[in-house]
Coordinates of C-alpha atoms in Angstrom, one line a residue:
Chain A
M21 CA 86.5 120.1 90.9
S22 CA 90.0 119.1 90.0
T23 CA 89.9 121.9 86.8
L24 CA 88.5 124.5 89.2
I25 CA 92.0 123.8 91.7
L26 CA 93.8 123.9 88.8
K27 CA 92.4 127.1 87.4
I28 CA 92.8 128.9 90.8
N29 CA 96.6 127.4 90.9
S30 CA 97.4 128.9 87.4
L31 CA 95.7 132.3 88.5
M32 CA 97.7 132.4 91.6
K33 CA 101.0 131.4 90.0
N34 CA 100.5 133.8 87.4
N35 CA 99.4 136.7 90.0
F36 CA 102.4 135.8 92.1
T37 CA 105.2 135.6 89.1
K38 CA 103.7 139.2 88.0
R39 CA 104.1 140.8 91.5
L40 CA 107.5 139.4 91.5
G41 CA 108.4 140.5 88.2
N42 CA 107.2 144.2 89.1
L43 CA 109.2 143.8 92.3
A44 CA 112.2 142.5 90.4
G45 CA 111.7 145.3 88.2
N46 CA 112.1 148.1 90.3
E47 CA 115.4 149.1 90.3
L48 CA 115.3 151.6 93.0
L49 CA 114.2 149.3 95.5
G50 CA 116.3 146.5 94.8
K51 CA 119.1 148.6 95.1
S52 CA 117.9 150.0 98.4
L53 CA 117.4 146.5 99.6
A54 CA 120.9 145.4 99.0
T55 CA 122.5 148.6 100.4
G56 CA 120.7 148.2 103.6
A57 CA 121.7 144.8 104.1
A58 CA 125.4 145.9 103.6
L59 CA 125.1 148.6 105.7
I60 CA 123.6 146.0 108.5
A61 CA 127.3 144.6 108.6
I62 CA 128.7 148.1 109.1
V63 CA 126.0 148.7 111.8
S64 CA 126.3 145.3 113.8
T65 CA 130.1 145.6 113.8
V66 CA 130.0 149.2 115.3
T67 CA 127.4 147.9 118.2
I68 CA 129.3 145.0 119.3
V69 CA 132.6 147.0 119.5
V70 CA 131.0 150.0 121.4
F71 CA 128.5 147.3 123.6
I72 CA 131.5 145.3 124.5
S73 CA 133.8 148.4 125.2
I74 CA 131.7 150.1 127.5
K75 CA 130.8 147.4 129.4
G76 CA 134.5 146.0 129.2
L77 CA 136.0 149.1 130.2
S78 CA 133.6 149.3 133.5
T79 CA 136.4 147.4 135.3
F80 CA 138.9 150.3 134.9
T81 CA 136.2 153.4 135.0
V82 CA 133.9 152.1 138.0
Y83 CA 136.0 150.2 140.0
G84 CA 139.3 152.0 139.0
V85 CA 141.2 148.7 138.8
S86 CA 144.4 149.9 136.7
V87 CA 144.8 148.4 133.6
K88 CA 148.5 147.7 134.0
E89 CA 147.5 145.4 137.3
F90 CA 144.7 144.0 135.2
L91 CA 147.0 143.0 132.6
F92 CA 150.4 142.0 134.2
S93 CA 149.3 140.5 137.9
A94 CA 148.7 137.2 138.3
N95 CA 146.3 137.8 141.4
W96 CA 143.2 136.5 140.9
L97 CA 141.3 137.1 144.1
P98 CA 138.0 138.9 142.5
D99 CA 136.0 138.1 146.1
R100 CA 138.2 138.4 148.3
L101 CA 137.1 140.7 151.2
P102 CA 137.8 144.0 151.9
A103 CA 139.1 143.0 155.8
E104 CA 141.5 141.1 153.9
G105 CA 142.9 143.8 151.3
G106 CA 140.1 143.8 149.0
P107 CA 139.5 142.0 145.7
Q108 CA 142.6 141.6 143.5
V109 CA 141.8 141.1 139.9
G110 CA 145.1 140.3 137.5
V111 CA 144.2 138.2 135.0
L112 CA 147.8 137.5 133.6
A113 CA 147.0 133.7 134.3
F114 CA 144.3 133.8 131.6
I115 CA 146.0 135.6 129.2
F116 CA 149.1 133.6 129.5
G117 CA 146.9 130.4 129.3
S118 CA 145.2 131.5 126.1
V119 CA 148.5 132.4 124.5
I120 CA 150.6 129.5 125.6
V121 CA 147.7 126.9 124.1
S122 CA 146.8 128.6 121.0
M123 CA 150.8 129.5 120.2
L124 CA 151.7 126.0 120.8
A125 CA 148.7 124.6 118.9
V126 CA 150.0 126.6 115.7
L127 CA 153.5 125.1 116.2
L128 CA 152.0 121.6 115.8
S129 CA 149.4 122.5 113.0
G130 CA 151.2 124.8 110.8
P131 CA 153.6 122.3 109.7
L132 CA 151.4 119.5 109.4
S133 CA 148.7 122.1 107.3
I134 CA 151.9 122.8 105.1
T135 CA 152.0 119.1 104.6
C136 CA 148.8 118.2 104.0
A137 CA 148.5 121.4 101.4
V138 CA 151.8 121.0 99.3
F139 CA 150.7 117.0 99.0
I140 CA 146.8 117.8 98.0
V141 CA 148.7 120.8 95.5
E142 CA 151.8 119.3 94.2
I143 CA 152.6 115.6 95.6
A144 CA 149.5 113.5 95.0
P145 CA 146.5 115.5 93.4
F146 CA 144.7 112.5 92.5
W147 CA 144.6 111.0 95.9
G148 CA 144.8 114.7 97.3
Q149 CA 141.8 115.8 96.2
R150 CA 139.9 112.5 96.1
F151 CA 140.7 111.6 99.7
L152 CA 142.6 114.4 101.8
Q153 CA 140.5 117.3 100.6
P154 CA 137.3 116.1 101.4
A155 CA 138.4 114.8 104.8
I156 CA 139.9 118.6 105.5
E157 CA 136.3 119.8 104.6
L158 CA 134.4 117.5 106.8
L159 CA 137.0 118.1 109.7
A160 CA 136.0 121.7 109.2
G161 CA 132.3 121.1 109.4
I162 CA 132.6 119.1 112.7
P163 CA 131.3 121.5 115.5
S164 CA 133.8 122.6 118.3
V165 CA 131.7 120.6 121.0
V166 CA 132.4 117.5 119.8
Y167 CA 136.4 118.0 119.7
G168 CA 136.2 118.9 122.9
Y169 CA 133.9 115.7 123.5
I170 CA 136.4 113.5 122.3
G171 CA 139.3 115.2 123.8
L172 CA 137.4 114.7 127.5
S173 CA 137.0 111.0 126.7
V174 CA 139.5 109.7 124.6
L175 CA 142.8 112.0 125.1
V176 CA 142.4 113.0 128.7
P177 CA 142.3 109.4 130.0
F178 CA 144.9 108.6 127.4
I179 CA 147.1 111.1 128.8
R180 CA 146.3 110.5 132.5
D181 CA 147.5 106.8 132.0
N182 CA 150.2 106.8 129.7
V183 CA 152.0 110.4 130.3
G184 CA 151.3 111.2 133.5
G185 CA 149.3 114.1 135.4
L186 CA 145.7 114.6 135.5
G187 CA 145.3 114.4 132.5
F188 CA 143.5 118.0 131.9
S189 CA 146.1 119.5 130.6
V190 CA 148.2 122.1 128.4
L191 CA 148.8 119.3 126.3
A192 CA 145.5 118.1 126.0
G193 CA 144.4 121.8 125.2
F194 CA 146.6 122.4 122.4
L195 CA 146.2 118.8 120.9
V196 CA 142.6 119.6 120.4
L197 CA 143.2 123.0 118.9
S198 CA 145.7 121.8 116.8
V199 CA 143.1 119.4 114.8
M200 CA 140.6 121.8 115.1
I201 CA 142.5 124.6 113.4
L202 CA 143.7 122.1 110.3
P203 CA 141.3 122.9 108.2
T204 CA 141.5 126.5 108.4
I205 CA 145.3 126.7 107.4
V206 CA 145.2 124.2 105.1
S207 CA 142.0 125.8 103.1
I208 CA 144.2 129.1 102.9
L209 CA 147.8 127.7 101.7
T210 CA 145.8 125.2 99.2
D211 CA 144.4 128.2 97.6
S212 CA 147.5 130.0 97.8
L213 CA 149.6 127.6 96.3
K214 CA 147.0 126.9 93.4
S215 CA 147.3 130.5 92.5
L216 CA 151.1 130.1 91.7
P217 CA 152.1 130.2 88.0
R218 CA 152.7 126.9 86.9
E219 CA 156.0 128.4 85.2
Y220 CA 157.6 128.8 88.8
K221 CA 157.4 125.0 89.2
E222 CA 158.2 124.6 85.4
A223 CA 161.3 126.2 85.6
A224 CA 162.6 125.1 89.3
L225 CA 163.0 121.6 87.5
A226 CA 163.9 122.5 84.7
L227 CA 167.3 123.8 86.2
G228 CA 167.5 120.6 87.6
S229 CA 166.2 120.7 90.9
T230 CA 164.3 117.9 92.5
R231 CA 160.4 118.2 93.5
W232 CA 161.3 118.6 97.2
Q233 CA 163.8 121.4 96.1
A234 CA 161.5 122.9 94.0
I235 CA 158.6 123.0 97.2
R236 CA 161.1 123.9 99.6
L237 CA 162.8 126.5 97.8
V238 CA 160.6 127.9 95.5
L239 CA 157.1 127.3 96.0
I240 CA 156.7 127.6 100.0
P241 CA 158.6 131.0 99.8
A242 CA 156.3 132.2 96.7
A243 CA 153.4 131.3 98.7
R244 CA 154.8 132.6 101.8
S245 CA 152.0 135.4 102.6
G246 CA 149.1 132.9 102.1
L247 CA 150.9 130.6 104.6
V248 CA 151.2 133.4 107.1
T249 CA 147.3 134.8 106.8
G250 CA 146.6 130.7 107.2
V251 CA 148.7 130.7 110.4
V252 CA 147.3 133.6 111.5
L253 CA 143.8 133.0 111.2
G254 CA 144.4 129.3 112.6
L255 CA 145.8 131.4 115.9
A256 CA 142.8 133.6 116.0
R257 CA 140.4 130.8 115.9
A258 CA 142.3 129.0 118.6
F259 CA 142.5 131.9 120.3
G260 CA 138.8 132.7 120.4
E261 CA 137.6 129.2 121.1
A262 CA 135.6 128.5 124.4
L263 CA 134.1 125.2 124.6
A264 CA 136.4 122.5 123.3
V265 CA 139.2 124.0 125.6
Q266 CA 137.3 124.7 128.8
M267 CA 136.3 120.8 128.5
V268 CA 140.0 119.4 128.4
I269 CA 142.2 122.4 130.1
G270 CA 141.1 121.5 133.9
N271 CA 140.7 124.9 134.5
T272 CA 142.8 126.0 137.6
R273 CA 143.3 129.6 138.1
K274 CA 147.3 129.6 138.2
I275 CA 150.3 129.9 135.5
P276 CA 151.3 126.3 134.6
T277 CA 154.9 125.2 135.2
S278 CA 155.0 122.1 132.5
I279 CA 152.8 120.8 130.2
L280 CA 151.0 118.7 131.9
D281 CA 149.6 121.2 134.5
P282 CA 146.2 122.2 134.1
V283 CA 145.6 125.8 133.1
I284 CA 142.9 128.4 132.5
T285 CA 141.8 130.8 129.2
L286 CA 140.1 133.7 129.0
T287 CA 137.3 132.2 126.8
S288 CA 136.9 129.4 129.7
A289 CA 137.2 131.7 132.3
I290 CA 134.0 133.6 130.8
T291 CA 132.2 130.8 129.7
M292 CA 132.4 129.3 133.5
D293 CA 131.8 132.3 135.6
M294 CA 129.4 134.5 133.4
G295 CA 126.3 132.8 134.3
N296 CA 127.2 132.6 138.5
T297 CA 128.6 136.1 139.2
P298 CA 126.0 139.1 139.4
M299 CA 125.7 141.4 136.7
G300 CA 127.7 144.7 137.6
S301 CA 129.9 143.2 140.1
L302 CA 133.6 143.5 139.9
W303 CA 133.7 140.1 138.8
N304 CA 131.7 140.1 136.5
N305 CA 132.6 143.2 134.9
T306 CA 136.4 141.9 134.6
L307 CA 135.0 139.1 132.7
W308 CA 133.5 141.5 130.4
S309 CA 137.1 143.1 130.2
M310 CA 138.3 139.5 129.1
G311 CA 135.3 139.7 126.6
L312 CA 137.1 143.2 125.2
F313 CA 140.9 141.9 125.5
L314 CA 139.7 139.0 123.2
L315 CA 137.7 141.5 120.9
I316 CA 141.1 143.9 120.5
M317 CA 142.7 140.7 119.8
S318 CA 141.0 139.7 117.0
F319 CA 141.4 143.4 115.5
F320 CA 145.1 142.7 116.1
F321 CA 144.8 139.6 114.4
I322 CA 143.0 141.3 111.0
L323 CA 145.3 144.4 110.9
V324 CA 148.5 141.4 110.7
V325 CA 146.6 139.6 108.0
R326 CA 145.6 142.6 106.4
Y327 CA 149.0 145.0 106.2
G328 CA 151.3 142.7 107.7
V329 CA 151.4 140.1 104.5
R330 CA 153.2 141.6 101.8
K331 CA 151.5 141.0 98.1
G332 CA 151.3 137.7 96.3
G333 CA 149.2 135.2 96.9
I334 CA 145.5 135.0 97.9
T335 CA 143.9 135.9 101.2
R336 CA 140.4 135.2 101.4
Chain B
M10 CA 172.6 111.6 94.9
N11 CA 172.3 113.1 98.3
S12 CA 169.2 115.6 96.5
R13 CA 167.6 112.5 95.1
I14 CA 167.4 110.9 98.5
A15 CA 166.2 113.7 100.2
D16 CA 163.8 114.1 97.6
R17 CA 162.3 110.5 98.2
I18 CA 162.4 111.2 101.8
A19 CA 160.0 114.4 101.6
T20 CA 157.7 112.4 99.6
L21 CA 157.5 110.2 102.3
V22 CA 157.0 112.8 105.3
F23 CA 154.1 114.4 102.6
W24 CA 152.4 111.1 102.3
A25 CA 152.8 110.3 106.2
G26 CA 151.3 113.6 107.0
A27 CA 148.3 113.6 104.3
L28 CA 147.6 109.7 106.0
L29 CA 147.9 111.1 109.7
V30 CA 145.4 113.3 109.1
I31 CA 143.2 111.3 107.2
V32 CA 143.9 108.7 110.3
I33 CA 142.9 111.1 112.7
L34 CA 139.4 112.2 111.2
G35 CA 138.6 108.6 110.6
A36 CA 139.4 107.5 114.2
M37 CA 137.2 110.3 115.4
I38 CA 133.9 109.7 113.3
V39 CA 134.3 105.8 113.9
Y40 CA 134.9 106.3 117.6
I41 CA 132.0 108.7 117.7
L42 CA 129.7 106.6 115.5
Y43 CA 130.8 103.3 116.9
H44 CA 130.1 104.4 120.5
G45 CA 127.2 106.7 120.2
G46 CA 125.7 104.9 117.6
K47 CA 124.5 101.9 119.7
Y48 CA 122.8 104.2 122.0
I49 CA 120.4 105.8 119.5
S50 CA 117.0 104.5 119.6
W51 CA 113.3 106.3 118.9
D52 CA 113.0 106.4 122.7
F53 CA 116.6 108.4 122.9
L54 CA 115.5 110.8 120.1
I55 CA 112.2 112.0 121.1
K56 CA 112.4 111.5 125.2
P57 CA 112.9 114.9 127.3
P58 CA 116.1 114.8 129.1
Q59 CA 116.6 114.1 133.0
V60 CA 118.2 116.2 135.4
V61 CA 119.5 113.7 137.9
R62 CA 118.1 110.1 137.4
A63 CA 119.0 108.0 134.2
G64 CA 117.0 107.1 131.1
G65 CA 117.0 110.9 129.3
G66 CA 116.5 111.6 126.0
I67 CA 117.1 114.3 123.7
G68 CA 114.0 115.0 122.0
P69 CA 113.5 119.0 122.9
Q70 CA 116.9 119.4 122.2
I71 CA 117.0 118.1 118.5
F72 CA 113.7 120.2 118.2
N73 CA 115.4 123.2 119.6
S74 CA 118.5 123.1 117.1
F75 CA 116.5 122.6 114.1
Y76 CA 113.7 125.3 115.2
L77 CA 116.9 127.9 116.0
L78 CA 118.3 127.2 112.6
F79 CA 115.1 127.9 111.1
L80 CA 114.8 131.1 112.7
S81 CA 118.3 132.1 112.4
M82 CA 118.2 131.6 108.3
V83 CA 115.1 133.3 108.0
V84 CA 117.4 136.5 109.0
T85 CA 120.6 134.9 107.4
V86 CA 120.0 134.1 104.1
P87 CA 118.0 137.4 102.7
V88 CA 120.4 139.7 104.6
G89 CA 123.3 137.9 103.8
M90 CA 122.2 137.5 99.9
L91 CA 121.3 141.1 99.6
G92 CA 124.6 141.9 101.3
G93 CA 126.5 139.6 99.0
I94 CA 124.4 141.2 95.8
Y95 CA 125.6 144.6 96.7
L96 CA 129.5 143.7 96.8
A97 CA 129.6 141.8 93.6
E98 CA 127.1 143.8 91.7
Y99 CA 126.7 147.7 93.0
A100 CA 129.7 148.7 95.3
R101 CA 132.3 150.9 93.8
N102 CA 135.9 151.4 94.8
N103 CA 135.1 153.8 97.8
K104 CA 135.7 154.2 101.3
L105 CA 131.8 152.9 102.1
T106 CA 132.9 149.3 100.5
E107 CA 136.0 149.2 102.4
A108 CA 133.9 149.9 105.5
I109 CA 131.7 146.9 104.4
R110 CA 134.5 144.8 103.7
L111 CA 136.1 145.5 107.0
S112 CA 133.2 145.0 108.8
I113 CA 132.5 141.7 107.7
E114 CA 135.9 140.4 107.9
T115 CA 135.6 141.4 111.6
L116 CA 132.4 139.8 112.2
N117 CA 133.8 136.8 110.4
S118 CA 137.1 136.7 113.0
L119 CA 135.3 137.2 115.9
P120 CA 135.0 134.6 118.5
S121 CA 131.9 133.2 119.2
I122 CA 131.9 133.8 122.6
V123 CA 132.5 137.4 122.3
V124 CA 129.5 137.2 120.0
G125 CA 127.5 135.4 122.6
L126 CA 128.6 138.5 125.4
F127 CA 127.0 140.4 122.8
G128 CA 123.7 138.6 122.8
L129 CA 123.7 138.6 126.1
L130 CA 123.8 142.5 126.3
A131 CA 121.7 143.3 123.2
F132 CA 119.1 140.7 123.1
V133 CA 118.8 139.2 126.4
N134 CA 118.8 142.4 128.8
M135 CA 118.3 145.5 126.9
T136 CA 115.3 144.0 124.7
G137 CA 114.2 142.1 128.0
W138 CA 113.6 139.0 125.9
G139 CA 115.8 136.8 128.2
Y140 CA 117.5 133.8 127.6
S141 CA 115.3 132.9 124.5
L142 CA 115.4 131.6 120.7
I143 CA 115.3 134.7 119.3
S144 CA 118.2 135.9 120.9
G145 CA 120.2 133.1 120.0
A146 CA 118.7 133.2 116.4
L147 CA 120.0 136.8 116.3
A148 CA 123.5 135.8 117.8
L149 CA 123.9 133.1 115.0
T150 CA 122.8 135.4 112.6
V151 CA 125.4 137.7 113.7
I152 CA 128.2 134.6 113.1
N153 CA 126.8 133.3 109.8
L154 CA 126.2 136.5 108.1
P155 CA 129.7 137.1 106.9
L156 CA 129.6 133.4 105.5
M157 CA 126.7 134.1 103.7
V158 CA 127.5 137.2 102.4
R159 CA 130.9 135.6 101.1
I160 CA 129.4 132.7 99.1
T161 CA 126.8 134.8 97.6
E162 CA 129.5 137.3 96.7
E163 CA 131.7 134.5 95.2
S164 CA 128.8 132.5 93.3
I165 CA 127.9 135.8 91.4
H166 CA 131.4 136.2 90.5
G167 CA 131.2 133.2 88.9
V168 CA 128.4 134.0 86.7
P169 CA 129.7 134.7 83.2
D170 CA 129.4 138.7 82.0
S171 CA 128.0 137.7 78.8
L172 CA 124.7 136.5 80.5
R173 CA 124.6 139.9 82.1
E174 CA 125.1 141.6 78.9
A175 CA 122.6 139.8 77.0
S176 CA 119.9 140.4 79.7
L177 CA 121.0 144.5 79.5
A178 CA 120.6 144.4 75.9
L179 CA 117.8 143.3 76.0
G180 CA 116.3 146.1 78.1
A181 CA 116.3 144.8 81.6
N182 CA 117.6 147.0 83.9
H183 CA 120.4 146.4 86.3
W184 CA 117.9 144.6 89.4
Q185 CA 116.1 143.1 87.1
T186 CA 119.2 141.3 85.5
I187 CA 120.4 140.1 89.1
C188 CA 116.9 138.5 90.0
R189 CA 116.2 136.8 86.6
V190 CA 119.7 135.9 85.2
V191 CA 122.2 136.2 87.3
L192 CA 121.0 134.8 91.0
P193 CA 119.2 131.5 89.0
S194 CA 122.8 131.1 87.2
A195 CA 124.4 131.6 90.7
F196 CA 121.6 129.2 92.3
P197 CA 123.7 125.9 92.7
G198 CA 126.3 127.7 94.8
L199 CA 123.7 130.0 96.7
V200 CA 121.5 126.3 97.7
S201 CA 125.2 124.7 98.8
G202 CA 126.4 127.7 100.4
A203 CA 123.3 128.0 102.6
I204 CA 123.3 124.2 103.7
I205 CA 127.0 124.8 104.9
T206 CA 125.8 127.8 106.7
S207 CA 123.2 125.8 108.4
G208 CA 125.9 122.8 109.7
R209 CA 127.6 125.7 111.0
V210 CA 124.3 126.8 113.2
F211 CA 123.8 123.1 114.1
G212 CA 127.0 122.7 115.5
E213 CA 127.3 126.1 117.3
A214 CA 127.1 126.0 121.5
A215 CA 129.5 129.1 122.7
A216 CA 127.5 131.8 121.3
L217 CA 124.1 130.3 122.7
L218 CA 124.9 129.5 126.6
F219 CA 124.4 132.7 127.4
T220 CA 121.5 133.7 124.9
A221 CA 119.3 130.7 124.0
G222 CA 120.5 129.6 127.5
M223 CA 121.3 126.1 128.6
S224 CA 118.2 125.2 130.0
S225 CA 114.4 123.9 128.0
P226 CA 111.3 124.1 129.6
A227 CA 109.1 121.2 129.5
L228 CA 107.3 121.2 126.3
D229 CA 103.9 120.3 125.4
F230 CA 103.6 119.3 121.4
T231 CA 99.9 119.6 121.5
Q232 CA 100.2 123.0 122.6
W233 CA 100.4 125.1 118.8
N234 CA 99.5 128.8 120.3
I235 CA 103.2 130.2 119.8
F236 CA 102.6 132.4 122.5
N237 CA 101.9 129.8 125.4
P238 CA 105.0 129.5 127.4
A239 CA 105.0 125.7 126.8
S240 CA 104.4 125.7 123.1
P241 CA 107.8 124.1 121.5
L242 CA 107.1 127.2 118.7
N243 CA 107.2 129.9 121.2
P244 CA 110.0 131.9 119.9
F245 CA 110.6 133.8 123.6
R246 CA 111.3 130.9 125.9
P247 CA 114.7 129.4 126.1
A248 CA 116.0 126.8 124.5
E249 CA 119.2 124.2 125.1
T250 CA 120.0 123.1 121.3
L251 CA 121.8 120.0 121.1
A252 CA 125.3 121.2 121.0
V253 CA 125.2 122.9 124.0
H254 CA 123.7 119.7 125.9
I255 CA 126.4 117.8 125.1
W256 CA 128.8 120.5 126.6
K257 CA 126.6 120.8 129.6
V258 CA 126.2 117.0 130.2
N259 CA 129.9 116.5 129.9
T260 CA 130.7 119.7 132.3
E261 CA 128.1 119.1 134.7
G262 CA 127.9 115.5 134.7
L263 CA 125.1 114.9 137.3
I264 CA 123.4 112.5 135.3
P265 CA 124.4 108.2 136.0
D266 CA 124.1 107.6 132.5
L267 CA 126.3 110.6 131.3
R268 CA 128.5 108.3 128.7
R269 CA 125.1 107.2 126.9
V270 CA 123.7 110.3 126.8
A271 CA 127.0 112.3 125.8
D272 CA 128.0 109.6 123.5
G273 CA 124.5 109.6 121.9
S274 CA 124.3 113.2 121.5
A275 CA 127.7 113.3 119.7
A276 CA 126.8 110.7 117.4
V277 CA 123.2 112.1 116.7
L278 CA 125.2 115.8 116.1
I279 CA 127.9 114.2 114.1
L280 CA 124.9 112.7 111.6
V281 CA 123.4 115.8 111.3
V282 CA 126.1 117.4 110.5
L283 CA 127.5 115.1 108.2
G284 CA 124.1 114.9 106.6
F285 CA 124.1 118.9 105.8
N286 CA 127.9 118.7 104.5
L287 CA 126.9 115.5 101.8
A288 CA 123.4 117.3 101.1
A289 CA 125.2 120.4 100.2
R290 CA 127.5 118.8 97.9
W291 CA 124.6 116.5 96.4
L292 CA 122.1 119.2 96.0
G293 CA 124.5 122.0 94.2
R294 CA 125.8 118.8 91.8
K295 CA 122.4 117.8 90.9
I296 CA 120.5 121.5 90.8
Y297 CA 123.6 122.2 88.2
R298 CA 123.5 119.4 86.1
Q299 CA 119.7 120.0 85.6
M300 CA 120.5 123.8 84.6
T301 CA 123.2 123.2 82.5
A302 CA 121.8 120.0 80.7
T303 CA 118.7 121.7 79.5

C-alpha cells in the first residue's frame, strides 16, 4: 500500500516537474507574463489618477465651486441651507492643518534622523548596526494605528496634564508623526552616507580635521541629495498619513492659533466624513477633491525627489 | 583645543540621539506589551466583539486579518515577482521602462487613504461587490505591488552574472535561466521580502476603511460553503481587520471595557508584526545558509 502511494507520488512529482519544465522553457510565454505584470503597474497608476480626478473635479464642474474659493477660503459650511446663503466649501483650514503638522514633524524628525544615520555609519558602526539599525527597522514595521493608539493613550493625557489645553493638539499630532517618519529618513540617509567614497573622510582627517569637522563639512554636504530625498519622502509620508493623526489632533474644523489647539487635516476629514455623507452630494464631492489634492501633492513630492535633487548619493 | 571640545560634544550628541530613538522604541513596545499582554487570553482571542456591552473578544478580526493577508498575497506575489523579473532581466533603457518605473514610484508614494478612495470607487461601487474582503485585498495589492517589485528586482540584481552566463552557455534560454538559476539564487531575498510585505498588510488600516469595511457579520465557523454570507471564507462579505478594529474602538468608544480591548488588540497586532519581522530575518538567513552550505 505504502509503496503504491510512493509510486504515485513519484509519478506525480515527475509529471509536475516535467510540466513546470515545459512552462519554464517557453521563452515567449515567460517574457509576455513578465511584461504584462509590469504593464499592470502603469495601468493601475493611470486608472487611479483618472478615477480620482473625475470624482475630485466634480465639485468644480457639477457644483460650480470656484477653485480659488475652495483652496483659499476657510469657510467650511458644507451643509448650510440655501435660505442662509447656501453651502460654502473652503478647505484652507484642512490644507493648513496638513501642512503645519507634517512640516513640524519633519523639522523635529530631520535633525534626529541625521544624528541616527551618522551614528550608524560614522560614530559607532558596531553599536549602530547591532542595536540602532534593528530598532529603526522595527519602528518602520510598527503599523500606523499603533502609533495613533499610543499617542491617544499616553501622549494626549500627558500633554493635557503637564502642558495644557485639551491634549488633542497640533503638538500631539506632529510628535506622533515625527516618530513615524524617522525610519524613512534614516534608512535613505544611511544608504547615501554608506555610498560615499571612503577617501572623502580619510582626506578630511588627513588634513587635520576632527571627526566632527569631517562629518559637518565634508560628509553631510556630500550626502546632501540623499538628505533631501529622505526629508521629502518623510514629508510625503507625514502628509498622507490618516489614522494615526486623526486619533490625536482633535479634528476641529478651524485654523489653530497655538500649538496646543486642536486642528484638522485633509486625511482625517476624508476618514471621518466619507462614510456618513451621501455619494454625489456637495459635501461628499469636496472630500473627493481633497483626495485629488493629496494625489497632486504626492506627484509634487515625486517631482521634487526626481528633478529637484542634484546628482550624487543614492535615491531609492 | 576648541575644535577638539566641539568634537567631543558632537560625539556626545550623536550618542544621545541614538539612545533617544532606542528609548522611544523600547518604551513603546514595553508599554504595549505590558498593558495589553495581561488581557490576552484564549477567550479574548476567539470570542466575537461586543458592540455596546463589555466582554468582547477579537476572534473574527484576527481571522479577517489573516484571510485578507492570504487573498492579497495571492495576487501581489506573482504579479510583483513577474514585474520585478521584467525590470531586472528584460527591461531596456527606453520610454516604456521609464513609464513603468515612474508608475511604481507613484504607487509607492500614494497616501494609503487615496488608495482606499480609489478602492471605494473601483472595487466597491463599480463592481457592485460592496464592502468586501476582495475589495480590501485588491486595494492592499495596489499598495504592496511596488514594494514586491522592488524587492524582487534587488534580489535578482544580487545574483552574480557568472551563474547566468553558465546557464546560457549550457544552452538554456533566457526564461529557463531565470526560472531555474536566477530565481532560486534570489530565493532568500524573495522570501524575506514577501514576509515583510505581509507585515505591512497586517498593519494597514486607512486603505481598508472604505474597501473591506468597518464591520464584520456574525461568522459561523462550521459553514465552509464559500458562497454562504455567514461563511468566514466568503470573499464577498465585509470584514473588519484587527488594525481597523483598534482605530474604531479608540475613536467610537461605545464599549465600557474600551481600554481592555484596545490594549489587548494593540498587543496582539504588535506581536504578530514583530513575529513577521523576526521570521523574515530568520528564514532568509536559514535558507541562505542551506543554499550556500551545500
